mmCIF file of C-alpha atoms and ligand atoms in Angstrom:
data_model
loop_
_atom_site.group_PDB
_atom_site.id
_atom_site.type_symbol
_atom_site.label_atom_id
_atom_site.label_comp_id
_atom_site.label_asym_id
_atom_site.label_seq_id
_atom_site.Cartn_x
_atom_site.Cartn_y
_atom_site.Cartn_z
ATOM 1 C CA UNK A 20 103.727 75.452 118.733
ATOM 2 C CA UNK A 21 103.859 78.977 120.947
ATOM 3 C CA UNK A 22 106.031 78.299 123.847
ATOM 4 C CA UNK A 23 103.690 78.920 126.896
ATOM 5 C CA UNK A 24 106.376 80.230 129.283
ATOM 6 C CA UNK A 25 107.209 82.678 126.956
ATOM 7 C CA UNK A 26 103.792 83.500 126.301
ATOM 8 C CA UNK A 27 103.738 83.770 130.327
ATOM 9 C CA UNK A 28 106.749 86.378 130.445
ATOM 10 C CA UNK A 29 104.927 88.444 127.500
ATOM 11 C CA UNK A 30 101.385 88.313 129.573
ATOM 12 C CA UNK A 31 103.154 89.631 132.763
ATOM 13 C CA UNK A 32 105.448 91.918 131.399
ATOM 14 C CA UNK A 33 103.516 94.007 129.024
ATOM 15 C CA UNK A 34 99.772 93.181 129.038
ATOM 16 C CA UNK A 35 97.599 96.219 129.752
ATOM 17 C CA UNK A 36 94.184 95.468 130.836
ATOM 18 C CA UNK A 37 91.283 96.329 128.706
ATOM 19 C CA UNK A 38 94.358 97.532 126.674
ATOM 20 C CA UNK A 39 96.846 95.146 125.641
ATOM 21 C CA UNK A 40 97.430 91.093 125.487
ATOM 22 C CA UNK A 41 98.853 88.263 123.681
ATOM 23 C CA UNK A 42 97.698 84.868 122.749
ATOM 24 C CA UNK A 43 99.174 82.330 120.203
ATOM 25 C CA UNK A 44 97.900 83.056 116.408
ATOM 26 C CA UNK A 45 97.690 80.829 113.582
ATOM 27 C CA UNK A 46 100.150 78.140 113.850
ATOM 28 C CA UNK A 47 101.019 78.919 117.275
ATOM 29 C CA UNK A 48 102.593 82.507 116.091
ATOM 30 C CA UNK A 49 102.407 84.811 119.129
ATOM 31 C CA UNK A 50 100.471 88.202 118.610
ATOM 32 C CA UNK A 51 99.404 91.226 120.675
ATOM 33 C CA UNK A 52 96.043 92.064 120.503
ATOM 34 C CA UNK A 53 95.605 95.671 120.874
ATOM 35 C CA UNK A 54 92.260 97.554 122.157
ATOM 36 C CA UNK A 55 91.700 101.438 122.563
ATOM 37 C CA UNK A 56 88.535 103.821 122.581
ATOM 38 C CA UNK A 57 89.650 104.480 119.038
ATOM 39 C CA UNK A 58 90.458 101.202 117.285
ATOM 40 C CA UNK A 59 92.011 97.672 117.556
ATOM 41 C CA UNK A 60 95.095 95.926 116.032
ATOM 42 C CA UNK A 61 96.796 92.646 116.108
ATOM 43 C CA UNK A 62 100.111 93.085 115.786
ATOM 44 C CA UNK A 63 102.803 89.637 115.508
ATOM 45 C CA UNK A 64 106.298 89.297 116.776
ATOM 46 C CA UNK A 65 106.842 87.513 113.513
ATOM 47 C CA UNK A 66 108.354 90.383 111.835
ATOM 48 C CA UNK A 67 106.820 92.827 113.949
ATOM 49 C CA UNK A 68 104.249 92.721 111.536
ATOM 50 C CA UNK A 69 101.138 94.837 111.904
ATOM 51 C CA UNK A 70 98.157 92.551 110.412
ATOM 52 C CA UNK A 71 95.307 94.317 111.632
ATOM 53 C CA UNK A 72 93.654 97.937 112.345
ATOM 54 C CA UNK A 73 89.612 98.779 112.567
ATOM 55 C CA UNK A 74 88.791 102.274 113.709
ATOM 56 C CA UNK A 75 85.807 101.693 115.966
ATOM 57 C CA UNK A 76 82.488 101.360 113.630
ATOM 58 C CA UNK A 77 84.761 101.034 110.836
ATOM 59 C CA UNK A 78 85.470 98.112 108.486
ATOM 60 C CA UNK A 79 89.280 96.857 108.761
ATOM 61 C CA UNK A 80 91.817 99.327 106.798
ATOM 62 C CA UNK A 81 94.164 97.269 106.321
ATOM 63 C CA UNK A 82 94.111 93.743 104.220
ATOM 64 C CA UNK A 83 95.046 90.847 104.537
ATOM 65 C CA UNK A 84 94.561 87.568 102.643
ATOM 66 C CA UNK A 85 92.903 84.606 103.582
ATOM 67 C CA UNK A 86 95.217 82.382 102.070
ATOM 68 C CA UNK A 87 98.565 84.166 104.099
ATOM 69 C CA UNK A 88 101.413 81.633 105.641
ATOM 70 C CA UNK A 89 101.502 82.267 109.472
ATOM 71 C CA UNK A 90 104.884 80.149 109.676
ATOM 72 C CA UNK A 91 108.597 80.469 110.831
ATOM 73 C CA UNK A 92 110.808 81.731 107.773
ATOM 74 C CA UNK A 93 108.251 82.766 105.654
ATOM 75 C CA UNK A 94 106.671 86.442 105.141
ATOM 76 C CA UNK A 95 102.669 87.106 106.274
ATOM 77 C CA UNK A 96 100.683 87.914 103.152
ATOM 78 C CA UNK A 97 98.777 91.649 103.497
ATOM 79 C CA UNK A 98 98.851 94.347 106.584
ATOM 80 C CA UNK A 99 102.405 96.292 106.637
ATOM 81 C CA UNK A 100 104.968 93.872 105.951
ATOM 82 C CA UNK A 101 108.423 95.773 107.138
ATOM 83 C CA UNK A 102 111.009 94.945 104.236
ATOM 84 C CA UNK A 103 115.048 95.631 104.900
ATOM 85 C CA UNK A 104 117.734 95.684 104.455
ATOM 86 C CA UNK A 105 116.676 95.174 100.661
ATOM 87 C CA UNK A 106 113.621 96.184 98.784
ATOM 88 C CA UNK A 107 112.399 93.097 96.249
ATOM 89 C CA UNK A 108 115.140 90.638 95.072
ATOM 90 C CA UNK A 109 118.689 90.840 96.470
ATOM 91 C CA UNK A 110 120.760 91.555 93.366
ATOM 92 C CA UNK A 111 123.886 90.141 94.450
ATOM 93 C CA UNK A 112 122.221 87.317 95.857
ATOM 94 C CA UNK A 113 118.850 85.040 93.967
ATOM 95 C CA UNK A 114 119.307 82.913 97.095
ATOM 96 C CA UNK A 115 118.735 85.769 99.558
ATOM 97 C CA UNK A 116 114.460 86.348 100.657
ATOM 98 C CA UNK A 117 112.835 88.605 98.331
ATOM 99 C CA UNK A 118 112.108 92.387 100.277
ATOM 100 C CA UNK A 119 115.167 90.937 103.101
ATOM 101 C CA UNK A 120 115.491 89.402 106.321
ATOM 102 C CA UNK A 121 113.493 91.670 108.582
ATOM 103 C CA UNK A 122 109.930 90.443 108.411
ATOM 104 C CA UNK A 123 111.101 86.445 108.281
ATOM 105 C CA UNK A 124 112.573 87.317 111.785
ATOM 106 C CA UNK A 125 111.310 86.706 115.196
ATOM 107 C CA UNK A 126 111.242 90.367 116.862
ATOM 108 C CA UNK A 127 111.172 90.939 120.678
ATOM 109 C CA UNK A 128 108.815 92.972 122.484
ATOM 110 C CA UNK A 129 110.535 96.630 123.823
ATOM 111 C CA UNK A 130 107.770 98.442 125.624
ATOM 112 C CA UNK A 131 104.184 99.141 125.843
ATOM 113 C CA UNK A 132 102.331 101.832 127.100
ATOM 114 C CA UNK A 133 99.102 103.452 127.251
ATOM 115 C CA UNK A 134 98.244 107.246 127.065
ATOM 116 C CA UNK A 135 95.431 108.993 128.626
ATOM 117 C CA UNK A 136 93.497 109.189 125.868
ATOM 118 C CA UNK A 137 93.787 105.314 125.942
ATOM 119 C CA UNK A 138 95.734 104.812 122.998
ATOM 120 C CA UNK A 139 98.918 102.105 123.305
ATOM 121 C CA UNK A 140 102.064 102.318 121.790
ATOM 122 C CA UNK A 141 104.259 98.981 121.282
ATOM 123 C CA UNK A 142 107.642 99.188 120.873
ATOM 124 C CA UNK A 143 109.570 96.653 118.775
ATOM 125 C CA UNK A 144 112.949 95.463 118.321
ATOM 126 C CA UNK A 145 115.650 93.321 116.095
ATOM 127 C CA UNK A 146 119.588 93.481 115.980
ATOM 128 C CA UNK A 147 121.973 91.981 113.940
ATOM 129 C CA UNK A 148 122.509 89.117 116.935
ATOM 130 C CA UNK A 149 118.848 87.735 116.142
ATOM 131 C CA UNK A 150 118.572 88.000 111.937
ATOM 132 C CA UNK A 151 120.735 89.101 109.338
ATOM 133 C CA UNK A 152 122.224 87.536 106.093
ATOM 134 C CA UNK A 153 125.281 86.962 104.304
ATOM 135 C CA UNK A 154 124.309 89.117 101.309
ATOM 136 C CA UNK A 155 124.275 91.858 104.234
ATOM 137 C CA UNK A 156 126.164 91.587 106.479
ATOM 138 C CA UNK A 157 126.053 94.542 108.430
ATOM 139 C CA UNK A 158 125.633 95.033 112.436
ATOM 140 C CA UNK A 159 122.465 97.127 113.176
ATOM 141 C CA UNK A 160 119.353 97.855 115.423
ATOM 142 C CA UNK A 161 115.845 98.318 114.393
ATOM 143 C CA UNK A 162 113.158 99.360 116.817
ATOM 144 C CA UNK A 163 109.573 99.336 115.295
ATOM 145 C CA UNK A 164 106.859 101.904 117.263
ATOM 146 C CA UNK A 165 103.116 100.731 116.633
ATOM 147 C CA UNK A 166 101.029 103.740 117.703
ATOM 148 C CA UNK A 167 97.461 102.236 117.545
ATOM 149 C CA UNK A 168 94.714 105.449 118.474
ATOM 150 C CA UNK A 169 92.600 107.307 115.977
ATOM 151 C CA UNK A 170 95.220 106.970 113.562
ATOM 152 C CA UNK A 171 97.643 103.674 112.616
ATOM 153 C CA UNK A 172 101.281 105.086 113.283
ATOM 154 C CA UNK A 173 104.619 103.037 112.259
ATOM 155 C CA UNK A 174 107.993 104.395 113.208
ATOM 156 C CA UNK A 175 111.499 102.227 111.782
ATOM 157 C CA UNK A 176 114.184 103.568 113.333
ATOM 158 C CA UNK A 177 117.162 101.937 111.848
ATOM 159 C CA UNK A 178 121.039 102.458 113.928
ATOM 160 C CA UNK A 179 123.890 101.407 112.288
ATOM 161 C CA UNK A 180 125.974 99.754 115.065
ATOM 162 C CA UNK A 181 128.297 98.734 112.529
ATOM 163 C CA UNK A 182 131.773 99.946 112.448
ATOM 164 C CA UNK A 183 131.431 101.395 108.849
ATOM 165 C CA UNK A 184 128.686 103.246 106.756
ATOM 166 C CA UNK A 185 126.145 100.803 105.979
ATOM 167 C CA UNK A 186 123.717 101.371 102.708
ATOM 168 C CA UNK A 187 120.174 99.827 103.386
ATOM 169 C CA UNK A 188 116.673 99.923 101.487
ATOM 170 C CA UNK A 189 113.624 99.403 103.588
ATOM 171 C CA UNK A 190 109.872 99.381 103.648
ATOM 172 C CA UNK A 191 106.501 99.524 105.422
ATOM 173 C CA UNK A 192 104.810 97.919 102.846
ATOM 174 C CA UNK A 193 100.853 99.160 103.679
ATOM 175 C CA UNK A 194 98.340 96.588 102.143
ATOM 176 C CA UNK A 195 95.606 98.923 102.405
ATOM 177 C CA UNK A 196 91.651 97.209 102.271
ATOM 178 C CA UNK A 197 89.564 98.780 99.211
ATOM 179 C CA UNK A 198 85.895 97.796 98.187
ATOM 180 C CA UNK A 199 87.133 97.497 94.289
ATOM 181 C CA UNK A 200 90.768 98.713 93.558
ATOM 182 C CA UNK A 201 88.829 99.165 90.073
ATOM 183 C CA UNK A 202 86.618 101.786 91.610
ATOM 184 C CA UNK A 203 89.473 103.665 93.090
ATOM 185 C CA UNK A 204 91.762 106.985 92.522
ATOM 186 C CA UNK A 205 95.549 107.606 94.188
ATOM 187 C CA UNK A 206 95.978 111.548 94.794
ATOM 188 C CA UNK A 207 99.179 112.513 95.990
ATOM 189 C CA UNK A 208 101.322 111.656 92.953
ATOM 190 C CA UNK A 209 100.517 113.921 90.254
ATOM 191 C CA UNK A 210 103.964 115.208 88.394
ATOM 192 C CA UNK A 211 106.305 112.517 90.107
ATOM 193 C CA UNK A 212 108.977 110.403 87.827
ATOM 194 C CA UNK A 213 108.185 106.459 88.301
ATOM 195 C CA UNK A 214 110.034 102.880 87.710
ATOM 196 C CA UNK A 215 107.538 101.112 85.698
ATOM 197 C CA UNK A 216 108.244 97.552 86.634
ATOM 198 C CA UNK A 217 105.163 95.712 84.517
ATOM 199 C CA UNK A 218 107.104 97.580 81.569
ATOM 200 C CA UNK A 219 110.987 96.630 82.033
ATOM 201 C CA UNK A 220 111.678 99.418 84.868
ATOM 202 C CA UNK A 221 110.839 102.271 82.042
ATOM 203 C CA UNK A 222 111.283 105.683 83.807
ATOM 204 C CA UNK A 223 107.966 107.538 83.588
ATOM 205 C CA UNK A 224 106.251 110.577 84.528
ATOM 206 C CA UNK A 225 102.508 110.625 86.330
ATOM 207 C CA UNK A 226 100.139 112.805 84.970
ATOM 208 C CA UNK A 227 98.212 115.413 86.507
ATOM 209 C CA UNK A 228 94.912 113.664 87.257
ATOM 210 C CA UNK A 229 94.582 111.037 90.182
ATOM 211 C CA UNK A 230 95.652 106.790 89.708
ATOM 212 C CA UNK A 231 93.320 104.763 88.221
ATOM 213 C CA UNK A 232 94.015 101.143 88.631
ATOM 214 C CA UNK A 233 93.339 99.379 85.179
ATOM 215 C CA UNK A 234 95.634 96.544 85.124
ATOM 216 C CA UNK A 235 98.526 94.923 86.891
ATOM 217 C CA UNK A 236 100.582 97.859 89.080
ATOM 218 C CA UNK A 237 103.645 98.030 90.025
ATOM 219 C CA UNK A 238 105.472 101.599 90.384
ATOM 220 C CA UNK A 239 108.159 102.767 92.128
ATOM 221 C CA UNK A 240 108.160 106.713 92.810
ATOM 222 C CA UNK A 241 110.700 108.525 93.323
ATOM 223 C CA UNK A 242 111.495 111.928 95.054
ATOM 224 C CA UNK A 243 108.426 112.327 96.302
ATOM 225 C CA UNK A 244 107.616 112.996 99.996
ATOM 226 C CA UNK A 245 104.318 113.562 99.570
ATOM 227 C CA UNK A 246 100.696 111.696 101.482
ATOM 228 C CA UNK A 247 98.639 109.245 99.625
ATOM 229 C CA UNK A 248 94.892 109.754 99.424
ATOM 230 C CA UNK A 249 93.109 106.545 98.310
ATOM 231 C CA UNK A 250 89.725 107.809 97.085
ATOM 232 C CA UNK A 251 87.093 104.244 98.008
ATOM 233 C CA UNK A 252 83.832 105.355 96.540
ATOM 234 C CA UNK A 253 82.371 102.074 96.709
ATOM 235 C CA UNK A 254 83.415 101.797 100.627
ATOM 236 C CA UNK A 255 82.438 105.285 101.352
ATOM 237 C CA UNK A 256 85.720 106.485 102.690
ATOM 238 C CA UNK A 257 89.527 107.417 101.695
ATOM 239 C CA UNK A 258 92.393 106.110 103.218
ATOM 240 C CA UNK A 259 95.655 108.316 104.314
ATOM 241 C CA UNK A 260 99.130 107.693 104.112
ATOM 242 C CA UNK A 261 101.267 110.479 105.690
ATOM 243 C CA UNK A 262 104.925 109.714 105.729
ATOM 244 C CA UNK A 263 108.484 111.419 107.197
ATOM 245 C CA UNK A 264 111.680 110.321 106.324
ATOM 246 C CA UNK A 265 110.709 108.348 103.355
ATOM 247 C CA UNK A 266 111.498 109.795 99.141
ATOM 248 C CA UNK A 267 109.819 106.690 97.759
ATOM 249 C CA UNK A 268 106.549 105.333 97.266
ATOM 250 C CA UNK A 269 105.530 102.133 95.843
ATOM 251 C CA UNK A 270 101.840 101.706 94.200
ATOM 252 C CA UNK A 271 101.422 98.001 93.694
ATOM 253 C CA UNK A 272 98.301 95.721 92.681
ATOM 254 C CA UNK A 273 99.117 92.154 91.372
ATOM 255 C CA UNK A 274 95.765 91.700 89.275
ATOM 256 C CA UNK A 275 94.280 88.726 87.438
ATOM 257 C CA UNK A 276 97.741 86.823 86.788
ATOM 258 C CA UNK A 277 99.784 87.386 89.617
ATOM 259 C CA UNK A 278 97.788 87.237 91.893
ATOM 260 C CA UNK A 279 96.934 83.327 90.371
ATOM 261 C CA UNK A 280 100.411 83.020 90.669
ATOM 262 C CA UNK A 281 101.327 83.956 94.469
ATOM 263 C CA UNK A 282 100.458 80.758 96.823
ATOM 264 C CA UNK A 283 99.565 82.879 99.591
ATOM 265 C CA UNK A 284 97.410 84.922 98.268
ATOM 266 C CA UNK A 285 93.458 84.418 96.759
ATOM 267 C CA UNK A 286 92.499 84.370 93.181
ATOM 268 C CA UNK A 287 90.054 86.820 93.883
ATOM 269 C CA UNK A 288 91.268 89.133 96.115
ATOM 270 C CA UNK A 289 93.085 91.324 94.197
ATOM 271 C CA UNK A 290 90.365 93.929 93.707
ATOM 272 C CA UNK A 291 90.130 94.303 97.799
ATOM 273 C CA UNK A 292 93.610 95.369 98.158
ATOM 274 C CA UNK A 293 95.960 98.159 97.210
ATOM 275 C CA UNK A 294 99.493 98.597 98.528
ATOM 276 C CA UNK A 295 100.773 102.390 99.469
ATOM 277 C CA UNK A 296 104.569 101.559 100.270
ATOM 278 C CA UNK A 297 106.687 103.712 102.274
ATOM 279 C CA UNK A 298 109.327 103.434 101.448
ATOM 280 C CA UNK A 299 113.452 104.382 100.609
ATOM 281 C CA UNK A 300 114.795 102.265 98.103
ATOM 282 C CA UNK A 301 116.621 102.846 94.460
ATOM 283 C CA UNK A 302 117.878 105.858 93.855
ATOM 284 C CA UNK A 303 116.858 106.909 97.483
ATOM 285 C CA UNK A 304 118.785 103.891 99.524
ATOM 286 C CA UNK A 305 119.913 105.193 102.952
ATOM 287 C CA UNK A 306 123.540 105.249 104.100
ATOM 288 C CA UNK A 307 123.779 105.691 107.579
ATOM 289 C CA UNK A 308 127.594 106.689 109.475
ATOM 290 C CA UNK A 309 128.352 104.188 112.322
ATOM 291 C CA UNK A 310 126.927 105.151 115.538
ATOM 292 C CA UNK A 311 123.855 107.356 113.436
ATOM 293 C CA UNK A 312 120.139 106.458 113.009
ATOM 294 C CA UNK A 313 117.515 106.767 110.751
ATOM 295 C CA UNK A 314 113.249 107.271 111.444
ATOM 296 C CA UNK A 315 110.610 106.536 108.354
ATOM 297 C CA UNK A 316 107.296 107.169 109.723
ATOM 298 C CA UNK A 317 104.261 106.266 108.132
ATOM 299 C CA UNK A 318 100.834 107.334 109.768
ATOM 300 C CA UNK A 319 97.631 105.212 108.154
ATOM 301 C CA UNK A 320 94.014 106.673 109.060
ATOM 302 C CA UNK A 321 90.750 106.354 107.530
ATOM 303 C CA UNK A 322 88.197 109.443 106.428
ATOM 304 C CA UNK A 323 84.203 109.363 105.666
ATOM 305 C CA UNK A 324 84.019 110.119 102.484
ATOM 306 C CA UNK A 325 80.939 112.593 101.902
ATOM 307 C CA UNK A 326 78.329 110.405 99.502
ATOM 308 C CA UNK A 327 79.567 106.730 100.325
ATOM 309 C CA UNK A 328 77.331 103.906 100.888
ATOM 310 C CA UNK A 329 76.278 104.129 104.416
ATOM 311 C CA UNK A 330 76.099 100.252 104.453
ATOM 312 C CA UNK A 331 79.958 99.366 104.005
ATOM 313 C CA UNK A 332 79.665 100.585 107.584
ATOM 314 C CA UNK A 333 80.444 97.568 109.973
ATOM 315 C CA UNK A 334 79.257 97.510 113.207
ATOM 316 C CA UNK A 335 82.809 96.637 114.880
ATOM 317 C CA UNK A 336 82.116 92.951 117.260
HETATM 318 O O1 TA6 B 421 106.130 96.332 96.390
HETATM 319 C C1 TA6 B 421 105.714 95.704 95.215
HETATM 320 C C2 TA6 B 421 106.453 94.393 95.098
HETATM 321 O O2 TA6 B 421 107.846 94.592 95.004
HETATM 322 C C3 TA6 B 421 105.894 93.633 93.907
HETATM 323 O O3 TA6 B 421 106.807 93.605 92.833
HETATM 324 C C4 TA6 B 421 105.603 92.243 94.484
HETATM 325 O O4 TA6 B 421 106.732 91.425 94.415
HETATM 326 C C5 TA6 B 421 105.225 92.634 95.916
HETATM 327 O O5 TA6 B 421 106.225 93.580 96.270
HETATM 328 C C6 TA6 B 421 105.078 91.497 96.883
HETATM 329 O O6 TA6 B 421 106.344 90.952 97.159
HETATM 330 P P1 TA6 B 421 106.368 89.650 98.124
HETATM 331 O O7 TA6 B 421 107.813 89.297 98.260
HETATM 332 O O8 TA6 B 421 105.735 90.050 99.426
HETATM 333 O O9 TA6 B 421 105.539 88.623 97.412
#
């Protein structure tokens, strides 16, 4: 159940009106509700974790399932998940939460503010005091900017307040909304090596010629610092991911038999997602000197897309 006085501090402290407020989300989760001229967001405190963006007379970009958890200790299924200090299962540890401790945590509201062109920017933040883990067990800060305008913007900044180097993976792992991931093409990647992992984590090179998605997906790239275009022919549009500060990308799609086999997530909803992962992680881990930081940015925006179907456009409620 959301705890109403602290529901009462958020409302006072931050709340911008016609702008900015927070109510209590499934299961009592508490989440800001974000409205500009350009778009609106939801955005939860449960691992800072961006759930929702709609350009104005758009359709959502980003997905999220129908079947998600909204529940202390476990992740939210779709929007951008943030994953650190560990991308996927903690090697050292099978006990320790798959993709880390970050989005499992309870964040705490930093800032908000709105510019004149009435677009807000929340500020988000989690320390070593409030999560960590014994498989890493580090002293740290993240703060988490959420720039919600004409464009989705996401800005980790990671400081090691440790008295050592610290190594960390981490990710804003973008569950972009497609019409048909069958119907879609990934520019951005041509050339780049890959880790295969639906083909035991084969090294690979991508071809010249966009993505096609034609089965289960599931590649980590590497070295590459370059933005995403998701071609949506069927919804009329591409979606953008720019990214800073990030060497990795992750393409992922579960398909037919993963996606049966993930609790929180639909049978059938595999075709209306696609993830575009920012991300550093592998080869491209970050170690970070005490006292230094660390900013991945990843900016999410949606384009017409010359010859779509008019009617995928929603009239925004
Ligand atoms: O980023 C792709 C991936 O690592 C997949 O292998 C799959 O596990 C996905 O993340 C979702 O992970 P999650 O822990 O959120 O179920």
């Amino acid at each position: 159940m959301t705890d109403p006085g602290v529901l009462k501090q958020l409302q006072d402290r931050y709340e911008i009106p016609g702008g900015l407020r927070f109510e209590a989300g499934p299961k009592g989760l508490i989440r800001a509700v974000v409205a500009t001229p350009q778009a609106g967001a939801q955005v939860y405190l449960h691992g800072a974790h961006v759930t929702h963006y709609q350009p104005r007379g758009e359709r959502p970009v980003l997905f999220m399932s129908a079947h998600s958890w909204f529940e202390p200790g476990k992740p939210i299924r779709g929007g951008v998940p943030i994953v650190f200090p560990w991308f996927g299962p903690r090697a050292s540890d099978p006990s320790a939460p798959a993709h880390g401790f970050a989005r499992l945590a309870e964040w705490h509201m930093e800032s908000a503010t709105q510019a004149a062109d009435g677009s807000v920017t929340l500020v988000l933040g989690l320390d070593a005091a409030k999560a960590t883990n014994p498989a890493w067990p580090h002293a740290y800060e993240l703060r988490y900017r959420v720039g919600v305008g004409g464009t989705l913007g996401l800005f980790l900044e990671v400081r090691n307040t440790s008295d050592g180097a610290i190594t960390f993976e981490e990710a804003l792992h973008t569950y972009l909304a497609v019409s048909d991931v069958r119907r879609v093409s990934i520019a951005g990647l041509a050339g780049a090596d890959y880790l295969d992992k639906t083909d035991g984590m084969r090294r690979k090179t991508q071809g010249p010629d966009p993505i096609r998605i034609t089965g289960e997906t599931d590649r980590v790239y590497l070295n590459t610092q370059t933005t995403c275009v998701v071609d949506d022919p069927a919804g009329g549009r591409r979606l953008v991911v720019n990214k800073q500060g990030s060497d990795v990308t992750v393409v992922w799609d579960p398909w037919v038999a993963k996606a049966q086999a993930m609790p929180d997530f639909g049978d059938d909803e595999w075709p209306q997602m696609l993830c575009i992962e920012t991300c550093n992680a592998a080869d491209h881990a970050v170690t970070l000197p005490p006292g230094h930081r660390h900013e991945m940015r990843a900016t999410i925006r949606s384009e017409p897309r010359y010859g779509g179907d008019p009617r995928c456009r929603a009239h925004v409620s």
